[in-house]
Short mmCIF file of C-alpha atoms in Angstrom, two decimals:
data_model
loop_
_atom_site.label_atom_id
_atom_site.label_comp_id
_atom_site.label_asym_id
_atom_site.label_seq_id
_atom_site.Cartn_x
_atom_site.Cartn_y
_atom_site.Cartn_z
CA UNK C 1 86.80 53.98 34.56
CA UNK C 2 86.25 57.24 33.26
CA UNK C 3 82.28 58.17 33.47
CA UNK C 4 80.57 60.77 31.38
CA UNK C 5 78.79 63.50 34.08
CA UNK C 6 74.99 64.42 33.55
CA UNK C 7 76.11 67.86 32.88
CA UNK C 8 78.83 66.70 30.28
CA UNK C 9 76.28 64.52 28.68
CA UNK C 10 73.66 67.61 28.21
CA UNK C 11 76.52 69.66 26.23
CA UNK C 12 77.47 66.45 24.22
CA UNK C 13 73.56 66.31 23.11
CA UNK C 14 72.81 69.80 22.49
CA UNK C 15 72.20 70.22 18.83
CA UNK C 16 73.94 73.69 19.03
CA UNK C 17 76.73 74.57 16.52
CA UNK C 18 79.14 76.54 19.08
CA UNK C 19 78.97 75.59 22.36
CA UNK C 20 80.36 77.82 25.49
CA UNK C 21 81.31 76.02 28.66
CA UNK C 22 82.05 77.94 31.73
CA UNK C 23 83.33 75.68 34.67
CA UNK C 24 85.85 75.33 37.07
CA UNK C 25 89.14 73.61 37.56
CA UNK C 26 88.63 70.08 37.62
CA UNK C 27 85.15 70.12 36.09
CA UNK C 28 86.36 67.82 33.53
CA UNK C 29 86.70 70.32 30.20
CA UNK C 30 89.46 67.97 28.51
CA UNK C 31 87.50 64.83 29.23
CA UNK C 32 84.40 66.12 27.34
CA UNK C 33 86.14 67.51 24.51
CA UNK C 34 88.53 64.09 24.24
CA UNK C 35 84.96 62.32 24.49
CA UNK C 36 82.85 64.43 22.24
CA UNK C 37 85.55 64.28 19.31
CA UNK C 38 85.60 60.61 19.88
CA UNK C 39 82.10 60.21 19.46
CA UNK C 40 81.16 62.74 16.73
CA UNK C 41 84.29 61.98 14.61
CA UNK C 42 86.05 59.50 15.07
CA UNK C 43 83.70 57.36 16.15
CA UNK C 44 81.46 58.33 13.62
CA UNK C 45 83.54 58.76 10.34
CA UNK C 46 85.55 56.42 8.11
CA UNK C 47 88.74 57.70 8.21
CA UNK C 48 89.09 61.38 10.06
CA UNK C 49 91.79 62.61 11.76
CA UNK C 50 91.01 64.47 14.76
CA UNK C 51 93.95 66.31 16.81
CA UNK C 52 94.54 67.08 20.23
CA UNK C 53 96.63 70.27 19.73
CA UNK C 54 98.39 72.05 23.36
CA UNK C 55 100.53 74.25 24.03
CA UNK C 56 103.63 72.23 23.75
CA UNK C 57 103.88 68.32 22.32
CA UNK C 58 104.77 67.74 26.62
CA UNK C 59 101.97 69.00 27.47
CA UNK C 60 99.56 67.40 25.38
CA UNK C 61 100.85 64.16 26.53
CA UNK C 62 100.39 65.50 30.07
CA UNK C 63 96.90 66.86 29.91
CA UNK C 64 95.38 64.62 27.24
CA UNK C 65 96.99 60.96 27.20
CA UNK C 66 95.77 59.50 30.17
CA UNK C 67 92.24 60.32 29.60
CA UNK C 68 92.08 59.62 25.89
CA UNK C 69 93.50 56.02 26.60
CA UNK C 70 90.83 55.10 29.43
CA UNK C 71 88.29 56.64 27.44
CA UNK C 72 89.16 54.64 24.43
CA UNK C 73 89.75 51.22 26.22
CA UNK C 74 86.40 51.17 27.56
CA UNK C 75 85.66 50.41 23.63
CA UNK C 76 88.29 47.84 22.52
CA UNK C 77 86.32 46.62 19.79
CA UNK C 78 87.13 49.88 17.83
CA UNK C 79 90.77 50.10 18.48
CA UNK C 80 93.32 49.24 15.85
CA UNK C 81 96.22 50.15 17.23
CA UNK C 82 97.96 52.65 20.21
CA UNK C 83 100.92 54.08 19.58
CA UNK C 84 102.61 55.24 22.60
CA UNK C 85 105.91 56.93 20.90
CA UNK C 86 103.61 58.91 18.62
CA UNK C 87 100.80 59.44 20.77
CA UNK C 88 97.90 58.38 18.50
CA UNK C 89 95.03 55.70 18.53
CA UNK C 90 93.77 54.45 15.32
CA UNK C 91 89.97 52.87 15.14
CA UNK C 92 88.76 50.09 13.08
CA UNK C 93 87.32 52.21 10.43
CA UNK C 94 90.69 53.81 9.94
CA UNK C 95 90.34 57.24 11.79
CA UNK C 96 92.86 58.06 13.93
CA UNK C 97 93.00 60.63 16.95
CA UNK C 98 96.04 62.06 17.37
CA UNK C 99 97.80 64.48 19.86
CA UNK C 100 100.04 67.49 18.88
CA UNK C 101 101.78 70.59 20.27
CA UNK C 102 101.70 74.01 19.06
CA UNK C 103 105.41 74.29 19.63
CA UNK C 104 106.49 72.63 16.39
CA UNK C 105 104.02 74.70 14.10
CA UNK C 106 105.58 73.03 10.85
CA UNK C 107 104.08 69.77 12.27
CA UNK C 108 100.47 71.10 12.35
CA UNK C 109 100.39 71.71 8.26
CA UNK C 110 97.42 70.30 6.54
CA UNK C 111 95.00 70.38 9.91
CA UNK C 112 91.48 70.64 8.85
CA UNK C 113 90.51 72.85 11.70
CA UNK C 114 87.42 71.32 12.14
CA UNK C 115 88.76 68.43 13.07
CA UNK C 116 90.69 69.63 16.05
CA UNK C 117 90.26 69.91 19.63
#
């Protein structure tokens, strides 16, 4: 089970509007951001799409799936469905986290940037 560090939890609570994180390999940068875009959107609001976006659609899967999944299992109540083809969770409340590569830039029309990680 995925835990959220002390440090982690102080950026997740700071009220600031941009946030700068300088830490190390393995500090556990693409769990917080996977968490904190659970929690502030999609856990939050009816209906938002958040993405994931990496380098390539392979690499998102390889940085990002993993952790998003144990993250979001530790909360089965809010899980609709997981689609493991299309690599995308969908909530209760109808928002859906999704992941995405920058390699198929056609497929990232439409993003509302603030909704992307």
């Amino acid at each position: 089970m995925l835990e959220i560090t002390q440090a982690q939890k102080q950026i997740i609570t700071d009220k600031s509007r941009y946030k700068v994180i300088v830490a190390g390999r393995r500090w556990g940068k693409t769990h917080l951001a996977l968490y904190n875009a659970l929690l502030n959107y999609c856990w939050k609001t009816k209906g938002v799409r958040v993405w994931f976006v990496a380098p390539t659609y392979k690499q998102a899967k390889n940085i990002a799936w993993v952790i998003l999944k144990e993250i979001c299992y530790q909360y089965p109540q809010l899980i609709r469905k997981v689609n493991e083809v299309e690599l995308y969770i969908e909530f209760i409340n109808a928002s859906r986290f999704e992941l995405k590569g920058a390699d198929k830039e056609d497929l990232l029309r439409g993003l509302d940037k603030e909704n992307s990680t």
